[in-house]
Amino acid sequence: MYRKSTKKILVTGATGQIGSELTLELRHKYGGENVIAAGHRRKPGERLVSSGPFEFIDVTKKDELEKIVKEYDIDTVYHLAAMLSATGEENPQQAWNVNMGSLYNVLEIAREHGLTRVFWPSSIAVFGPEAPRVKTPQNTVLIPKTMYGVTKVAGELLCNYYFLRYGVDVRSVRYPGIISSETPPGGGTTDYAVEIFYEAIKKKRYTCFLRADTVLPMMYMPDCIKAAINLMDADASRIKCRTSYNVAAISFSPAELVAEIKKHIPEFVCEYKPDFRQKIADSWPMTIDDCVAREDWGWNPEYDLASMTRDMIEKLKKRFAEGRL
Ligand SMILES: NC(=O)c1ccc[n+]([C@@H]2O[C@H](COP(=O)([O-])OP(=O)(O)OC[C@H]3O[C@@H](n4cnc5c(N)ncnc54)[C@H](O)[C@@H]3O)[C@@H](O)[C@H]2O)c1
């Protein structure tokens, strides 16, 4: 039987916060021409366009996705395109259409074209206030209060169904809030933990949209990328959970993050003006139990609050000095 020697990967949502960095890492690992970045509307960054193929597609349109899968002979999809928690609450109908419609399209294409593997990120937004908020376990009650969370729970069940019914090798992690210095986040409840660094460096002041004591689970981008790649590289026999794996890294409150930033920028001042996102944050876990991911495929994050803060400040200060912030 004919077998391709190299993976051909499609990344949807490639201009987003995670996609912009994950695409570059995948290109580094598999070769630029083997990783097709798919964006939507937003102008792609220079590195994304110069390091490999780039296409614009609307993931809610199956024919547009299918055209790229055929044209590039895609066998693996990292499906990141989505509407996040805060923007999803502003337009829940569109959040359902984008998040569920696109996942259904990707899974159907995986089934019809026999794709080798699909990665689709879920979120800690699957949990609601009924779930234990400390050390939230892998298997617990899932009653989210946002449309974003509803689409993530439904999405997890759909992934599990496509695996059981059709053998589609789809893999997923429940990401916490992702912190990164390259591409700003796209409208989530944990976005403060990125904005605060930009404002600390540019203005030495920040007004936080969550209360000072709101503890949420977070993860630094290198660990976020590591989780996706390690999960996708793992032997199929090790993937025992086909809904989505809890993955944890760091949990902290805005006040704790401010104290850490002040070690590097002592004059930094933070004020607090909670808005509608406070209610979303209050319905989410504070800490996550990820022992199942650690056991099954060896998940092990590297960054803690101190090392993440040091690295973020170093990277953003450099960009500020070069006039690129
Ligand atoms: N960033 C986080 O903190 C976080 C946490 C948990 C889960 N996740 C999940 O990770 C994935 C990526 O998140 P992100 O933070 O990079 O999000 P983002 O908002 O930065 O990027 C999402 C991308 O999806 C694209 N998109 C939206 N509608 C589209 C459409 N109809 N067709 C094609 N593309 C479309 C947007 O252009 C955007 O670039 C999402 O599934 C998200 O739910 C992210």
Coordinates of C-alpha atoms and ligand atoms in Angstrom, one line a residue:
M1 CA 0.0 0.0 0.0
Y2 CA 1.2 3.5 -0.8
R3 CA 2.2 5.4 2.3
K4 CA 3.3 9.0 2.5
S5 CA 6.7 9.5 4.1
T6 CA 5.9 12.9 5.6
K7 CA 3.0 14.3 7.5
K8 CA 0.9 17.0 5.8
I9 CA -0.6 19.1 8.5
L10 CA -3.4 21.7 8.4
V11 CA -3.7 24.3 11.2
T12 CA -7.0 26.2 11.3
G13 CA -7.1 29.4 13.4
A14 CA -3.5 29.8 12.5
T15 CA -3.4 33.6 13.0
G16 CA -4.8 33.3 16.5
Q17 CA -3.0 33.4 19.8
I18 CA -2.2 29.7 19.9
G19 CA -2.2 29.0 16.1
S20 CA 0.4 31.7 15.3
E21 CA 3.0 30.0 17.6
L22 CA 2.0 26.3 17.2
T23 CA 2.2 26.6 13.4
L24 CA 5.8 27.8 13.6
E25 CA 6.8 25.0 16.0
L26 CA 5.1 22.4 13.7
R27 CA 6.9 23.9 10.7
H28 CA 10.2 23.7 12.6
K29 CA 9.5 20.0 13.4
Y30 CA 8.0 18.8 10.1
G31 CA 9.3 21.3 7.5
G32 CA 7.6 24.6 6.4
E33 CA 6.0 23.3 3.2
N34 CA 4.3 20.4 5.1
V35 CA 2.3 22.6 7.5
I36 CA -0.5 24.6 5.9
A37 CA -1.6 27.6 7.9
A38 CA -5.3 28.6 7.5
G39 CA -6.5 32.0 8.7
H40 CA -9.7 33.9 8.4
R41 CA -10.0 37.7 7.8
R42 CA -7.1 38.7 10.1
K43 CA -3.9 39.6 8.1
P44 CA -1.3 37.0 8.9
G45 CA 2.1 37.9 10.4
E46 CA 5.2 38.0 8.2
R47 CA 6.7 34.9 9.7
L48 CA 3.6 32.9 9.2
V49 CA 3.5 33.7 5.5
S50 CA 7.2 33.5 4.8
S51 CA 7.7 30.1 6.5
G52 CA 5.2 28.0 4.6
P53 CA 1.8 27.9 2.7
F54 CA -1.0 30.2 3.9
E55 CA -4.7 30.0 2.9
F56 CA -7.8 31.9 4.0
I57 CA -10.8 29.7 4.8
D58 CA -14.1 29.9 6.6
V59 CA -14.2 26.7 8.7
T60 CA -18.0 26.8 8.9
K61 CA -17.9 26.0 5.1
K62 CA -17.1 22.4 4.7
D63 CA -16.3 22.8 0.9
E64 CA -13.6 25.3 1.7
L65 CA -12.0 23.0 4.3
E66 CA -12.3 20.0 2.0
K67 CA -10.7 21.9 -0.9
I68 CA -7.5 22.5 1.1
V69 CA -7.5 18.9 2.5
K70 CA -7.5 17.6 -1.1
E71 CA -5.2 20.1 -2.6
Y72 CA -2.5 19.6 -0.1
D73 CA -3.1 15.9 0.6
I74 CA -3.6 16.7 4.4
D75 CA -3.5 13.8 6.8
T76 CA -3.4 15.7 10.2
V77 CA -5.5 18.6 11.3
Y78 CA -4.9 20.9 14.3
H79 CA -8.3 22.6 14.5
L80 CA -7.9 25.7 16.5
A81 CA -10.4 28.1 14.9
A82 CA -13.1 29.1 17.4
M83 CA -14.9 31.9 19.2
L84 CA -13.7 32.2 22.8
S85 CA -15.6 32.7 26.1
A86 CA -16.0 36.5 26.2
T87 CA -16.7 37.1 22.5
G88 CA -18.9 34.0 22.5
E89 CA -21.2 35.6 25.2
E90 CA -21.5 38.7 23.0
N91 CA -22.9 36.6 20.2
P92 CA -23.8 33.1 21.4
Q93 CA -25.6 32.1 18.2
Q94 CA -22.5 32.7 16.1
A95 CA -20.3 31.0 18.8
W96 CA -22.5 27.9 18.4
N97 CA -22.2 28.1 14.6
V98 CA -18.5 28.6 14.4
N99 CA -17.5 26.2 17.2
M100 CA -19.8 23.3 16.6
G101 CA -20.2 23.7 12.8
S102 CA -16.5 23.8 12.2
L103 CA -15.7 20.8 14.5
Y104 CA -18.5 18.8 12.8
N105 CA -17.0 19.7 9.4
V106 CA -13.5 18.7 10.5
L107 CA -14.6 15.3 12.0
E108 CA -16.7 14.5 8.9
I109 CA -13.8 15.3 6.6
A110 CA -11.5 13.1 8.9
R111 CA -14.0 10.3 8.5
E112 CA -14.6 10.6 4.8
H113 CA -10.9 11.1 3.8
G114 CA -9.4 8.8 6.4
L115 CA -7.3 11.4 8.1
T116 CA -4.6 10.0 10.4
R117 CA -5.1 12.4 13.4
V118 CA -7.1 15.4 14.6
F119 CA -6.2 17.8 17.5
W120 CA -9.0 19.9 18.9
P121 CA -8.6 21.9 22.1
S122 CA -11.3 22.0 24.7
S123 CA -11.1 24.3 27.7
I124 CA -11.6 24.6 31.5
A125 CA -14.8 26.4 30.4
V126 CA -16.5 22.9 30.2
F127 CA -16.8 23.1 34.0
G128 CA -19.5 25.1 35.8
P129 CA -19.9 26.0 39.5
E130 CA -21.4 22.6 40.3
A131 CA -18.0 20.9 39.7
P132 CA -15.4 21.0 42.5
R133 CA -13.5 24.3 42.0
V134 CA -10.3 23.1 43.7
K135 CA -8.4 20.2 42.1
T136 CA -11.2 19.8 39.6
P137 CA -11.0 16.1 38.6
Q138 CA -10.9 14.6 35.1
N139 CA -14.4 13.1 35.4
T140 CA -16.9 15.3 37.1
V141 CA -20.2 17.1 36.4
L142 CA -20.1 19.4 33.3
I143 CA -22.7 22.1 33.5
P144 CA -21.0 25.2 31.9
K145 CA -22.8 28.6 32.1
T146 CA -21.4 30.1 28.9
M147 CA -22.2 29.3 25.3
Y148 CA -18.4 28.7 24.8
G149 CA -18.5 26.1 27.5
V150 CA -21.6 24.5 26.0
T151 CA -19.8 24.2 22.7
K152 CA -16.8 22.7 24.4
V153 CA -18.8 20.0 26.3
A154 CA -20.8 19.2 23.1
G155 CA -17.5 19.1 21.1
E156 CA -15.9 16.7 23.6
L157 CA -18.8 14.4 23.2
L158 CA -18.8 14.6 19.5
C159 CA -15.0 13.8 19.4
N160 CA -15.6 10.8 21.6
Y161 CA -18.5 9.7 19.3
Y162 CA -16.4 9.9 16.1
F163 CA -13.7 7.9 17.8
L164 CA -16.0 5.1 19.0
R165 CA -18.3 5.0 16.0
Y166 CA -15.8 5.7 13.1
G167 CA -12.4 5.2 14.6
V168 CA -11.4 8.9 13.9
D169 CA -8.2 9.4 16.0
V170 CA -9.1 12.7 17.5
R171 CA -7.3 13.9 20.6
S172 CA -8.0 16.8 22.9
V173 CA -6.8 18.7 26.0
R174 CA -8.8 21.1 28.2
Y175 CA -6.5 24.2 28.1
P176 CA -6.5 26.7 30.9
G177 CA -5.9 30.4 30.2
I178 CA -3.0 30.7 27.8
I179 CA -0.3 33.4 28.4
S180 CA 1.9 34.4 25.5
S181 CA 4.0 37.3 24.1
E182 CA 3.6 37.0 20.3
T183 CA -0.1 37.3 19.4
P184 CA -2.7 39.0 21.7
P185 CA -5.5 36.7 22.9
G186 CA -8.8 36.7 21.1
G187 CA -11.5 37.5 23.7
G188 CA -11.3 35.1 26.6
T189 CA -11.9 35.5 30.3
T190 CA -8.2 34.9 31.2
D191 CA -7.0 37.7 28.8
Y192 CA -6.1 40.0 31.7
A193 CA -3.0 37.8 32.4
V194 CA -1.6 38.7 29.0
E195 CA -2.8 42.4 28.8
I196 CA -1.3 43.1 32.2
F197 CA 2.3 42.4 30.9
Y198 CA 1.9 44.7 27.9
E199 CA 0.5 47.5 30.1
A200 CA 3.1 47.0 32.8
I201 CA 5.8 47.5 30.3
K202 CA 4.2 50.3 28.2
K203 CA 2.5 52.4 31.0
K204 CA 3.4 50.8 34.4
R205 CA -0.4 50.8 35.1
Y206 CA -3.2 48.3 34.4
T207 CA -6.9 48.1 35.2
C208 CA -7.9 44.5 35.7
F209 CA -11.4 43.3 34.7
L210 CA -11.3 40.6 37.4
R211 CA -11.2 40.9 41.2
A212 CA -7.8 40.8 42.8
D213 CA -8.4 37.4 44.5
T214 CA -9.8 35.5 41.4
V215 CA -7.7 32.4 41.2
L216 CA -7.7 30.7 37.7
P217 CA -5.7 28.0 36.1
M218 CA -3.2 29.3 33.5
M219 CA -0.4 28.0 31.2
Y220 CA 2.5 29.6 29.4
M221 CA 2.7 29.2 25.7
P222 CA 5.7 26.8 25.5
D223 CA 3.8 24.4 27.7
C224 CA 0.6 24.9 25.7
I225 CA 2.5 23.9 22.5
K226 CA 4.2 21.0 24.3
A227 CA 0.8 19.6 25.4
A228 CA -0.5 19.6 21.8
I229 CA 2.5 18.1 20.3
N230 CA 3.2 15.5 23.0
L231 CA -0.5 14.4 22.9
M232 CA -0.4 14.1 19.1
D233 CA 2.9 12.2 19.2
A234 CA 1.8 9.7 21.8
D235 CA 1.1 6.1 20.7
A236 CA -2.7 5.6 20.2
S237 CA -2.7 2.9 22.8
R238 CA -1.8 5.5 25.5
I239 CA -4.8 7.7 24.7
K240 CA -7.5 6.3 26.9
C241 CA -9.6 9.4 27.2
R242 CA -11.3 10.4 23.9
T243 CA -13.4 13.3 25.3
S244 CA -10.6 15.7 26.5
Y245 CA -7.7 15.6 29.0
N246 CA -7.4 18.0 32.0
V247 CA -4.0 19.7 31.7
A248 CA -2.7 22.0 34.5
A249 CA 0.4 24.2 34.9
I250 CA 0.0 27.3 37.1
S251 CA -2.9 28.7 39.1
F252 CA -2.8 32.3 40.5
S253 CA -4.9 35.4 41.2
P254 CA -4.4 38.8 39.7
A255 CA -2.9 40.0 43.0
E256 CA -0.3 37.2 43.0
L257 CA 0.6 38.0 39.4
V258 CA 1.0 41.7 40.2
A259 CA 3.3 40.8 43.1
E260 CA 5.5 38.8 40.8
I261 CA 5.6 41.5 38.1
K262 CA 6.5 44.1 40.8
K263 CA 9.7 42.1 41.4
H264 CA 10.8 43.2 37.9
I265 CA 8.9 46.5 37.6
P266 CA 8.6 47.9 41.2
E267 CA 6.7 51.0 40.2
F268 CA 3.9 49.0 38.5
V269 CA 0.4 49.8 39.8
C270 CA -2.8 47.7 39.2
E271 CA -6.4 48.7 39.8
Y272 CA -9.4 46.5 39.7
K273 CA -12.7 47.1 38.0
P274 CA -14.5 43.7 37.5
D275 CA -16.9 43.5 34.5
F276 CA -19.1 40.8 33.1
R277 CA -16.1 38.4 32.9
Q278 CA -16.0 38.2 36.7
K279 CA -19.2 36.1 36.6
I280 CA -17.6 33.7 34.0
A281 CA -14.4 33.4 36.1
D282 CA -16.4 32.7 39.2
S283 CA -18.0 29.7 37.5
W284 CA -14.6 28.2 36.5
P285 CA -12.2 26.0 38.5
M286 CA -9.3 27.5 40.5
T287 CA -7.0 24.5 40.2
I288 CA -7.1 21.5 38.0
D289 CA -6.2 17.8 38.7
D290 CA -4.4 16.6 35.6
C291 CA -3.1 13.2 37.0
V292 CA -4.8 11.2 34.2
A293 CA -2.9 13.1 31.5
R294 CA 0.4 12.7 33.4
E295 CA -0.3 9.0 33.8
D296 CA -1.5 8.2 30.2
W297 CA 0.9 10.2 28.0
G298 CA 3.4 11.7 30.4
W299 CA 2.1 15.3 30.6
N300 CA 4.6 17.5 32.6
P301 CA 4.6 21.3 32.4
E302 CA 7.8 23.3 32.7
Y303 CA 6.9 26.8 33.7
D304 CA 5.8 28.1 37.1
L305 CA 4.6 31.7 37.9
A306 CA 8.2 33.0 38.5
S307 CA 9.8 31.6 35.3
M308 CA 6.8 32.5 33.1
T309 CA 6.8 36.1 34.4
R310 CA 10.5 36.5 34.0
D311 CA 10.4 35.2 30.4
M312 CA 7.3 37.3 29.4
I313 CA 8.9 40.5 30.7
E314 CA 12.2 39.8 29.0
K315 CA 10.5 39.1 25.6
L316 CA 8.1 42.1 25.8
K317 CA 10.8 44.5 27.0
K318 CA 13.0 43.5 24.0
R319 CA 10.1 44.2 21.6
F320 CA 9.3 47.5 23.4
A321 CA 12.9 48.6 23.0
E322 CA 12.7 47.7 19.3
G323 CA 9.5 49.7 18.9
R324 CA 7.4 46.6 18.1
L325 CA 5.0 46.6 21.0
Ligands
LIG1 N1 -6.2 31.1 24.5 C1 -6.7 30.4 25.5 O1 -6.6 30.9 26.6 C2 -7.5 29.1 25.3 C3 -7.9 28.4 26.5 C4 -8.6 27.3 26.3 C5 -8.9 26.8 25.0 N2 -8.5 27.5 23.9 C6 -8.9 27.0 22.6 O2 -7.8 27.0 21.7 C7 -8.2 27.2 20.4 C8 -7.4 28.4 19.9 O3 -7.6 29.5 20.7 P1 -6.8 30.9 20.5 O4 -6.6 31.5 21.9 O5 -5.7 30.8 19.6 O6 -8.0 31.8 19.9 P2 -8.0 33.1 19.0 O7 -9.3 33.8 19.2 O8 -6.7 33.9 19.2 O9 -7.9 32.5 17.6 C9 -9.0 31.8 17.0 C10 -8.9 32.0 15.5 O10 -10.1 31.4 14.9 C11 -10.4 32.1 13.8 N3 -11.8 32.0 13.3 C12 -12.9 32.4 13.9 N4 -14.0 32.1 13.2 C13 -13.5 31.5 12.1 C14 -14.1 31.0 10.9 N5 -15.4 31.0 10.7 N6 -13.3 30.4 10.0 C15 -12.0 30.3 10.1 N7 -11.3 30.8 11.2 C16 -12.1 31.4 12.2 C17 -10.0 33.6 14.1 O11 -9.7 34.3 12.9 C18 -8.9 33.4 15.1 O12 -7.6 33.7 14.5 C19 -9.7 27.5 20.5 O13 -10.4 26.3 20.2 C20 -9.9 27.9 21.9 O14 -11.2 27.6 22.4 C21 -7.8 28.7 24.1

